[in-house]
Amino acid sequence: QSEYYNNENEGVIGKMKSETGDKIIIEVIAIRSKQYLYNTTENKIGKRAKGVKKSVTENELLYDDYKDCLLENKTKNVFMN
């Protein structure tokens, strides 16, 4: 754990926690609220997409898809079962 980690606010309503722990986020691609991708210094890519199945988010939505959507306004259609 990081030297800055503190359990003081654990379980307190309204407090936020880090998704990456002590890993530093170096890049964020945020498409909209609750749909984003981040990259850490250890090249761990985290993806979130509310309303999309976890398997689709992990296997079908790629880093380049998020980047193309943000910078080039491209869309990608993926079907879920």
Short mmCIF file of C-alpha atoms in Angstrom, two decimals:
data_model
loop_
_atom_site.label_atom_id
_atom_site.label_comp_id
_atom_site.label_asym_id
_atom_site.label_seq_id
_atom_site.Cartn_x
_atom_site.Cartn_y
_atom_site.Cartn_z
CA GLN A 1 0.00 0.00 0.00
CA SER A 2 0.97 3.58 -0.54
CA GLU A 3 2.30 5.64 2.34
CA TYR A 4 -0.62 8.02 1.71
CA TYR A 5 -3.29 5.32 2.13
CA ASN A 6 -5.66 5.97 5.02
CA ASN A 7 -8.63 3.95 6.33
CA GLU A 8 -10.16 6.96 8.07
CA ASN A 9 -13.04 7.46 5.58
CA GLU A 10 -13.72 3.79 4.84
CA GLY A 11 -17.46 3.15 4.74
CA VAL A 12 -18.38 6.84 5.03
CA ILE A 13 -21.17 7.81 2.64
CA GLY A 14 -20.18 10.43 0.05
CA LYS A 15 -16.45 9.75 0.14
CA MET A 16 -14.65 8.58 -3.00
CA LYS A 17 -12.04 5.88 -3.31
CA SER A 18 -9.32 5.33 -5.87
CA GLU A 19 -9.97 2.72 -8.55
CA THR A 20 -6.26 2.18 -9.09
CA GLY A 21 -4.93 2.16 -5.53
CA ASP A 22 -1.43 3.61 -5.55
CA LYS A 23 -0.98 3.37 -9.34
CA ILE A 24 -0.84 6.75 -11.07
CA ILE A 25 -3.25 7.44 -13.93
CA ILE A 26 -1.40 8.95 -16.89
CA GLU A 27 -4.21 9.11 -19.47
CA VAL A 28 -8.01 9.30 -19.36
CA ILE A 29 -10.42 9.09 -22.29
CA ALA A 30 -13.89 10.03 -21.04
CA ILE A 31 -16.68 9.64 -23.58
CA ARG A 32 -19.52 10.50 -21.21
CA SER A 33 -20.52 10.01 -17.61
CA LYS A 34 -19.76 6.42 -16.52
CA GLN A 35 -18.14 5.54 -19.84
CA TYR A 36 -14.39 6.00 -19.78
CA LEU A 37 -10.99 4.37 -20.12
CA TYR A 38 -7.82 5.08 -18.18
CA ASN A 39 -4.19 4.03 -18.49
CA THR A 40 -1.77 3.82 -15.55
CA THR A 41 2.00 4.11 -15.32
CA GLU A 42 2.16 0.30 -15.24
CA ASN A 43 0.22 0.14 -18.57
CA LYS A 44 -2.85 -1.26 -16.85
CA ILE A 45 -5.88 -0.18 -18.85
CA GLY A 46 -9.15 0.14 -16.97
CA LYS A 47 -12.44 0.43 -18.85
CA ARG A 48 -15.89 1.30 -17.59
CA ALA A 49 -19.11 1.36 -19.60
CA LYS A 50 -22.35 1.46 -17.64
CA GLY A 51 -25.11 -0.63 -19.18
CA VAL A 52 -22.71 -2.74 -21.24
CA LYS A 53 -21.95 -6.33 -20.29
CA LYS A 54 -18.54 -6.83 -18.71
CA SER A 55 -17.49 -9.38 -21.35
CA VAL A 56 -18.31 -6.92 -24.14
CA THR A 57 -16.42 -4.12 -22.39
CA GLU A 58 -13.35 -6.31 -21.90
CA ASN A 59 -13.30 -8.04 -25.30
CA GLU A 60 -14.97 -5.75 -27.83
CA LEU A 61 -14.32 -2.17 -26.73
CA LEU A 62 -10.67 -1.38 -27.36
CA TYR A 63 -8.40 1.53 -26.49
CA ASP A 64 -8.46 2.71 -30.11
CA ASP A 65 -12.28 2.60 -30.15
CA TYR A 66 -12.47 5.03 -27.23
CA LYS A 67 -9.84 7.28 -28.82
CA ASP A 68 -11.55 7.27 -32.23
CA CYS A 69 -14.89 8.09 -30.62
CA LEU A 70 -13.45 11.04 -28.75
CA LEU A 71 -11.15 12.53 -31.38
CA GLU A 72 -12.78 11.54 -34.68
CA ASN A 73 -16.43 11.21 -33.58
CA LYS A 74 -16.61 7.61 -34.82
CA THR A 75 -19.15 5.19 -33.43
CA LYS A 76 -18.96 1.45 -32.88
CA ASN A 77 -21.95 -0.86 -32.68
CA VAL A 78 -21.59 -4.04 -30.64
CA PHE A 79 -24.31 -6.59 -30.04
CA MET A 80 -24.92 -8.18 -26.64
CA ASN A 81 -26.75 -11.44 -26.05
#
